[in-house]
PDB file of C-alpha atoms in Angstrom:
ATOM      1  CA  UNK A   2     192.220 112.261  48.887  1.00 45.00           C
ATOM      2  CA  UNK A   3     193.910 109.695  51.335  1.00 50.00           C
ATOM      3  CA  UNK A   4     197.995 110.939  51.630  1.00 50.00           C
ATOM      4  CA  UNK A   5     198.666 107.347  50.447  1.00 53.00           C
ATOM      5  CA  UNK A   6     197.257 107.746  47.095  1.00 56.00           C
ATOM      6  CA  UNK A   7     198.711 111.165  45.937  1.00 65.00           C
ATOM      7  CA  UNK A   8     201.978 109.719  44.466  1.00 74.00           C
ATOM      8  CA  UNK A   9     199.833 106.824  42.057  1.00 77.00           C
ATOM      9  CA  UNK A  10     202.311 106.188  39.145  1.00 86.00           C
ATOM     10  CA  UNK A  11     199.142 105.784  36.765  1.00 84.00           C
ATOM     11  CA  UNK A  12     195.968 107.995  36.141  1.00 88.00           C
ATOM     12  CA  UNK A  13     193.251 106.476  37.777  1.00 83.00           C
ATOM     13  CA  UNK A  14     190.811 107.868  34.989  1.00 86.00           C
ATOM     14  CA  UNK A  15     192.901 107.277  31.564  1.00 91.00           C
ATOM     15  CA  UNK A  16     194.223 104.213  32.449  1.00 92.00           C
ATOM     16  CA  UNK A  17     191.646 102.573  34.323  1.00 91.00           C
ATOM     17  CA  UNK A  18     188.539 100.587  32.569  1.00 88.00           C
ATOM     18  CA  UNK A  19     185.620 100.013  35.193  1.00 87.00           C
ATOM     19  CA  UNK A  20     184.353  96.114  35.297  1.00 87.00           C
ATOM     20  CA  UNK A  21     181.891  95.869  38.080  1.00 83.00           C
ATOM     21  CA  UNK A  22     180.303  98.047  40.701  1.00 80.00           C
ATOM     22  CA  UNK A  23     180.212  96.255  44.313  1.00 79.00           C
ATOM     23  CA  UNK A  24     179.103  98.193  46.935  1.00 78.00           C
ATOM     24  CA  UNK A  25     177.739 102.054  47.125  1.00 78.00           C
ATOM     25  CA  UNK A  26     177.042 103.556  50.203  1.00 81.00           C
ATOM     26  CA  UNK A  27     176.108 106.761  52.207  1.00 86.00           C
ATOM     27  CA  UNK A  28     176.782 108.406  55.494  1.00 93.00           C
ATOM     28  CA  UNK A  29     174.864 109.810  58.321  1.00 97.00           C
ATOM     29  CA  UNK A  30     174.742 112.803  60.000  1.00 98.00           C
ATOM     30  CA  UNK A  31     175.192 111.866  63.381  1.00 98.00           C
ATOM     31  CA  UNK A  32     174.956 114.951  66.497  1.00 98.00           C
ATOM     32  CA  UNK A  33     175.648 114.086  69.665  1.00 98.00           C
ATOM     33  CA  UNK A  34     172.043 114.292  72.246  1.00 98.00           C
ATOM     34  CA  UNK A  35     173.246 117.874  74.074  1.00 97.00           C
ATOM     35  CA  UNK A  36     172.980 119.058  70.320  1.00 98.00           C
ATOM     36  CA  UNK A  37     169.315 120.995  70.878  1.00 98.00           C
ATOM     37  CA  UNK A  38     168.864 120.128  66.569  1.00 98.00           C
ATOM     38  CA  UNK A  39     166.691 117.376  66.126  1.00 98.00           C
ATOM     39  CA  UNK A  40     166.467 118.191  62.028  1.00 98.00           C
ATOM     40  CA  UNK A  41     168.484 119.124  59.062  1.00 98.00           C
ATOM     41  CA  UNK A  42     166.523 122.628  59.256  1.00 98.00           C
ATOM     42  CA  UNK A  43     167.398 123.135  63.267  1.00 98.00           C
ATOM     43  CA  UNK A  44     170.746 122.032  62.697  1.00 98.00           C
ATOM     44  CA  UNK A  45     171.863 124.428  60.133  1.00 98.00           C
ATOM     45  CA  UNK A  46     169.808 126.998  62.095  1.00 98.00           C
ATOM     46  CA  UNK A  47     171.777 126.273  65.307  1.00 98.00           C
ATOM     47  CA  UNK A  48     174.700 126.073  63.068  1.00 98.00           C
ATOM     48  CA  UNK A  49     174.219 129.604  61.733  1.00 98.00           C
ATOM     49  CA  UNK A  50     173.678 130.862  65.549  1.00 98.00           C
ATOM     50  CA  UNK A  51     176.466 129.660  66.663  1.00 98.00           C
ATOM     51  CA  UNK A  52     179.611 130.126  64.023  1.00 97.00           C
ATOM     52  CA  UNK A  53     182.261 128.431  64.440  1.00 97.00           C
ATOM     53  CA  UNK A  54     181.341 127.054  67.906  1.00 98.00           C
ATOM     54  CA  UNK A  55     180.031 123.294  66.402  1.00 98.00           C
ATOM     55  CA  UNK A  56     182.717 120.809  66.149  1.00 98.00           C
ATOM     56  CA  UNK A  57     182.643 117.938  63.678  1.00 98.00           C
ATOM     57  CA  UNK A  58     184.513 114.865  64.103  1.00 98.00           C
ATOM     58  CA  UNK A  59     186.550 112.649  60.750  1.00 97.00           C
ATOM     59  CA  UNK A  60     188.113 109.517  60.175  1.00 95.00           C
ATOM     60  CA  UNK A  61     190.957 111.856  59.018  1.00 96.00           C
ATOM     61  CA  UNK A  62     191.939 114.984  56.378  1.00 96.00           C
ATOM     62  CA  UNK A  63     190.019 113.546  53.138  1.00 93.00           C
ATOM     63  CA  UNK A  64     188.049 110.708  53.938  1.00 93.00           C
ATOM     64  CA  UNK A  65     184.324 110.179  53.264  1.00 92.00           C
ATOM     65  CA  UNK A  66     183.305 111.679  56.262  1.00 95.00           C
ATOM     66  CA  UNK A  67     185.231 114.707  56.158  1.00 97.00           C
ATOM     67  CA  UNK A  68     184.424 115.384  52.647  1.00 96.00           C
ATOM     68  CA  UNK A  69     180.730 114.702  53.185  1.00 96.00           C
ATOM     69  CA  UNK A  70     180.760 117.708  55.622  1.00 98.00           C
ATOM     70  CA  UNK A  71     182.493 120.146  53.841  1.00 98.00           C
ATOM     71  CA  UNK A  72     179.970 119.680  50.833  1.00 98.00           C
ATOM     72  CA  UNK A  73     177.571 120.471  53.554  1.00 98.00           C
ATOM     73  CA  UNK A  74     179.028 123.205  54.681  1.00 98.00           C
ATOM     74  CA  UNK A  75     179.471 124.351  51.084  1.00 98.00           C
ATOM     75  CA  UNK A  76     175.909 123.989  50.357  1.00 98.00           C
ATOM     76  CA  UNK A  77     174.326 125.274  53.797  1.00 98.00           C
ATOM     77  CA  UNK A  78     176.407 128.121  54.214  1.00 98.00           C
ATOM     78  CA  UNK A  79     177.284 127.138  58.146  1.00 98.00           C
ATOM     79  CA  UNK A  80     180.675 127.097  59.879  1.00 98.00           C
ATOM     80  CA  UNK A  81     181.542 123.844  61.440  1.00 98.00           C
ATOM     81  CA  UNK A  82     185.498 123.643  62.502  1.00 98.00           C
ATOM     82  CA  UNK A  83     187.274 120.206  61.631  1.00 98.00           C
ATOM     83  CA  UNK A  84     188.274 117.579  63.942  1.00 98.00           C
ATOM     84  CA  UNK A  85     190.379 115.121  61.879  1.00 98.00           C
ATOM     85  CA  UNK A  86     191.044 111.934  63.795  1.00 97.00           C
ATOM     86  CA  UNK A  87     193.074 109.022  63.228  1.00 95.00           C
ATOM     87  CA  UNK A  88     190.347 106.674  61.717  1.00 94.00           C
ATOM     88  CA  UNK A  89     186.476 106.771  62.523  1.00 92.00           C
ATOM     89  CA  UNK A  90     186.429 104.955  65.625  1.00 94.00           C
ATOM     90  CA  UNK A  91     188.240 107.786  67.799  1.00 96.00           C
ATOM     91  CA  UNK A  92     185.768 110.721  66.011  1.00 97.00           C
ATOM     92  CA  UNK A  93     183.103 108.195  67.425  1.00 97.00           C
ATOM     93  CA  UNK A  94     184.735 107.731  70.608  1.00 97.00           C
ATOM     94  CA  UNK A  95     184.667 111.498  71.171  1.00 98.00           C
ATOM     95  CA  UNK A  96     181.028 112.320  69.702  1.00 98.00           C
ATOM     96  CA  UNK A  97     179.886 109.689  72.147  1.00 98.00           C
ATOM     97  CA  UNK A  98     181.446 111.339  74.985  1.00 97.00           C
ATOM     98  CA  UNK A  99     180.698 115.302  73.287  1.00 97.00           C
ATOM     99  CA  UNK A 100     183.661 116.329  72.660  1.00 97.00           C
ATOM    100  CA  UNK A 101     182.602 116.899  69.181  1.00 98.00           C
ATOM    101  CA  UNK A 102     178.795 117.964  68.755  1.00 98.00           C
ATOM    102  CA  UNK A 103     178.521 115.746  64.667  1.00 98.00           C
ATOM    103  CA  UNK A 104     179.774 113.549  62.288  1.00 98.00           C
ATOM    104  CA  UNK A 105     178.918 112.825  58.764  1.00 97.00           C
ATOM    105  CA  UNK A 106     179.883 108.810  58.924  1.00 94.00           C
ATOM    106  CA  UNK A 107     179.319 105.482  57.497  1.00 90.00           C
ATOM    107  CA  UNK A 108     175.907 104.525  59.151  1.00 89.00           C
ATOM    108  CA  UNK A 109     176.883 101.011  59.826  1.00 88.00           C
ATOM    109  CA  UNK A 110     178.903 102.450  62.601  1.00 90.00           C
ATOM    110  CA  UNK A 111     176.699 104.479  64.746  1.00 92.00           C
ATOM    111  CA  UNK A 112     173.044 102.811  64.305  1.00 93.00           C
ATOM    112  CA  UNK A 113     173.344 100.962  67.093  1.00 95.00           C
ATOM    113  CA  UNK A 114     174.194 104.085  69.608  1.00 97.00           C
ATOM    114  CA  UNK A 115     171.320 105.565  67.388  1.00 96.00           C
ATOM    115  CA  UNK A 116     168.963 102.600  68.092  1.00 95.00           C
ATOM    116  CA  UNK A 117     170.372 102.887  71.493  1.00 97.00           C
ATOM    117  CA  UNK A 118     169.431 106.820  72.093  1.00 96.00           C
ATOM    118  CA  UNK A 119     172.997 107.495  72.736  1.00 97.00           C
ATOM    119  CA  UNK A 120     173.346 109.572  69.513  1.00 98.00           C
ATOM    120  CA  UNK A 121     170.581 111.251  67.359  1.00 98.00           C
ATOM    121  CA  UNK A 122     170.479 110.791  63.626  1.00 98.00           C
ATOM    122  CA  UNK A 123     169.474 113.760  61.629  1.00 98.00           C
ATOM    123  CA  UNK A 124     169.518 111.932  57.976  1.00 98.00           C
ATOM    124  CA  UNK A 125     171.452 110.146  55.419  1.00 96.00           C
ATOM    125  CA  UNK A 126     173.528 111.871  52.832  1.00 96.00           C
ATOM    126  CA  UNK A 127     172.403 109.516  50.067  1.00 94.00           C
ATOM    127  CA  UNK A 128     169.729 110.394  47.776  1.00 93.00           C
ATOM    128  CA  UNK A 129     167.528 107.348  48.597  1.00 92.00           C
ATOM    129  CA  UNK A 130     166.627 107.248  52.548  1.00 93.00           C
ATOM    130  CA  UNK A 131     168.321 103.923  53.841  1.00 91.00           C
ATOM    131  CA  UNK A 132     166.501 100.379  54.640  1.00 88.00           C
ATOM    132  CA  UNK A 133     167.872 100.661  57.956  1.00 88.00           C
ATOM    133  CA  UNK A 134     166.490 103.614  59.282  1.00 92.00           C
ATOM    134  CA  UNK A 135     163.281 104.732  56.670  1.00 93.00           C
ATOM    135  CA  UNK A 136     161.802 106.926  58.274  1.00 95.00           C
ATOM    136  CA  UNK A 137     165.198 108.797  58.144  1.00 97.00           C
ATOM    137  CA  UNK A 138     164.643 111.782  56.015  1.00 98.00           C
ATOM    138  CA  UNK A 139     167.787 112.345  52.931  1.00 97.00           C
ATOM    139  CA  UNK A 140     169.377 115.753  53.391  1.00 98.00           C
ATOM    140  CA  UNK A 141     168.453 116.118  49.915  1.00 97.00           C
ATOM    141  CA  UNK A 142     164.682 116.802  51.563  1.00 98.00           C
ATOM    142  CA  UNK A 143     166.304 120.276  52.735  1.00 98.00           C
ATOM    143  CA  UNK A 144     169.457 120.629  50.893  1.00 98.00           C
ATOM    144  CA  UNK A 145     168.409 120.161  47.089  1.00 97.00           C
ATOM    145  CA  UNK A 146     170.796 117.960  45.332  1.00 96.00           C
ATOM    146  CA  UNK A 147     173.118 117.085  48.293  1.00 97.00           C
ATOM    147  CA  UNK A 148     174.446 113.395  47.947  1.00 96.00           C
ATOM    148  CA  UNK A 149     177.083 112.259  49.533  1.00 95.00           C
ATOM    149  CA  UNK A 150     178.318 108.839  48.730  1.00 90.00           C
ATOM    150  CA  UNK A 151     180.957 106.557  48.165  1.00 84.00           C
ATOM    151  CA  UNK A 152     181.713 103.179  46.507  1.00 81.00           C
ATOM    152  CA  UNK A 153     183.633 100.438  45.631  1.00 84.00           C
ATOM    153  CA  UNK A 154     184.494  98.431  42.152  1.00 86.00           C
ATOM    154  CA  UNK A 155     186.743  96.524  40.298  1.00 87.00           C
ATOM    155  CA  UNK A 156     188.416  97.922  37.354  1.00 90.00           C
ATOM    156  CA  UNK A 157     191.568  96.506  35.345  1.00 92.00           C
ATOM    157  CA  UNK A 158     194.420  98.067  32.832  1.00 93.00           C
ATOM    158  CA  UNK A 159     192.542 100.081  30.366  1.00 92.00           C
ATOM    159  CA  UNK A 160     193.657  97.692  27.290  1.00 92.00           C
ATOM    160  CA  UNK A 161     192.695  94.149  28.870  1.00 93.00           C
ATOM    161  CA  UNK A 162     191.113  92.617  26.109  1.00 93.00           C
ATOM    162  CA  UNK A 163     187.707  92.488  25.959  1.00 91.00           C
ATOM    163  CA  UNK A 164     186.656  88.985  26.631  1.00 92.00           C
ATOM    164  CA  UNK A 165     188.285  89.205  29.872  1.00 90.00           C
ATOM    165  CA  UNK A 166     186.587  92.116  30.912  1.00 89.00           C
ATOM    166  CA  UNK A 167     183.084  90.460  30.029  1.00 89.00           C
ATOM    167  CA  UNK A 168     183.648  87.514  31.892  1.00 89.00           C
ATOM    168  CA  UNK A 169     184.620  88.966  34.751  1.00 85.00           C
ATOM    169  CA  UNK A 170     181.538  91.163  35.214  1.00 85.00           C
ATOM    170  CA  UNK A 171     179.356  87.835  34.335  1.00 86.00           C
ATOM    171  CA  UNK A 172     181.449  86.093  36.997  1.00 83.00           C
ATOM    172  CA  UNK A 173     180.671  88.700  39.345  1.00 78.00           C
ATOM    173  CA  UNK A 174     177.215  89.360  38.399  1.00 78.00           C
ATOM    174  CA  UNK A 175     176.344  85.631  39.157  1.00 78.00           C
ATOM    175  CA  UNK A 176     178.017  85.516  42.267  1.00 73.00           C
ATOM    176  CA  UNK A 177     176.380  88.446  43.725  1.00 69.00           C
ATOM    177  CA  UNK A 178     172.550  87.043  42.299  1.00 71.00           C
ATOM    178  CA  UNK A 179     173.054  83.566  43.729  1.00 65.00           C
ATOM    179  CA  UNK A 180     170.476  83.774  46.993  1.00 55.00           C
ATOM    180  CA  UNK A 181     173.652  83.103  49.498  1.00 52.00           C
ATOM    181  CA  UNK A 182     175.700  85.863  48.639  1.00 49.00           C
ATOM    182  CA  UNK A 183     172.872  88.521  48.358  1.00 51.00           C
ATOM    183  CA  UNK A 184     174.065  91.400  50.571  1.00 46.00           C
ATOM    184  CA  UNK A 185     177.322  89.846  51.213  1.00 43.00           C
ATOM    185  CA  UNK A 186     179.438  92.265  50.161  1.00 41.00           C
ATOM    186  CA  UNK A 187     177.368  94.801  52.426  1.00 45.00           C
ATOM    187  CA  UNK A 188     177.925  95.819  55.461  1.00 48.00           C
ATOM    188  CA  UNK A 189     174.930  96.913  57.556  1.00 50.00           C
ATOM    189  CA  UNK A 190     173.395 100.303  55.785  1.00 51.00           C
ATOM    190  CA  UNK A 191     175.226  99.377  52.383  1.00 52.00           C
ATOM    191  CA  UNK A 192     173.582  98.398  48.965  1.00 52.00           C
ATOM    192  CA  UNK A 193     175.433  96.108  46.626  1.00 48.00           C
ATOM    193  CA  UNK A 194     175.499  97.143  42.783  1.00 44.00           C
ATOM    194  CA  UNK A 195     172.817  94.732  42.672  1.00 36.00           C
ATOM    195  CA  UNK A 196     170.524  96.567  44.866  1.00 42.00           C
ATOM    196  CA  UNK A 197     170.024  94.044  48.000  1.00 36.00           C
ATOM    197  CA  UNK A 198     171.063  95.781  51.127  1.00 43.00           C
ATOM    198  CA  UNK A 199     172.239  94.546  54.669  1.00 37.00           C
TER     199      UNK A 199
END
């Protein structure tokens, strides 16, 4: 959990009623080319070969990515050590210079090195393979029930009457149907709560 949210002076789950989902997306696990893996199998192979020795970049000590990657490593077995940076754009930074071999991120941010052949995909951690890249396999395909994903919402006081809470997901629902706003809330690789992707 981010440091800035460890001192809430509510619980999140007793005192918050959900409204609307917005946005729900996955990550990517991302190696850098001199990585000889070009699959989930070969990774965790090359993984298990080489304990220890495999460096994965974050955006920092609980975010997505980091936590995406220790449920890997949870699930696989291998030993990756932890490279926590300041935000994702310095872990990307140093993958795309090799000075860490992976990172688990958001794939908005690294399809176009991917695209590019600067950086080599090995799959999405959602459980549904991404518009973006379908031929992408889920690690699911070789990790059975690995998912890895995060998402955004809108929730209010738990006792906000009721009336208010249904017009506010109606509100919402209609905004996100109308033909302009489909995908809006998306950035590239996401899925709104509606289901149209970016």
């Amino acid at each position: 959990m981010q440091r800035s949210m460890t001192k809430l002076n509510f619980n999140f789950i007793r005192d918050i009623a959900p409204v609307a989902s917005i946005d729900r997306w996955g990550g990517v696990i991302t190696v850098h080319p001199s990585v000889p893996a070009k699959t989930v199998p070969e990774f965790i192979a090359h993984a298990k070969a080489n304990p220890g020795k495999i460096n994965y970049g974050s955006g920092g000590n609980g975010s997505a990515g980091h936590l995406s990657a220790e449920l890997f490593k949870a699930m696989t077995g291998v030993n990756l050590v932890h490279v926590p940076y300041r935000g994702g754009a310095p872990a990307m930074i140093d993958l795309l210079s090799g000075q860490v071999q992976v990172i688990f991120n958001d794939l908005s941010t690294s399809i176009e090195y991917i695209k590019a052949g600067r950086l080599r995909a090995l799959a999405v951690t959602t459980a549904i393979r991404a518009e973006l890249l379908p031929d992408l396999p889920t690690v699911g395909d070789f990790v059975p029930s690995y998912e890895a994903a995060a998402w955004q919402g809108i929730g209010v006081p738990k006792n906000t009457p009721v009336e208010i809470v249904d017009k506010t997901q109606q509100r919402d629902k209609r905004r996100a149907t109308r033909s302009e706003n489909k995908g809006s809330a998306c950035r590239p690789g996401r899925r709104d709560a509606w289901g149209f992707a970016r």
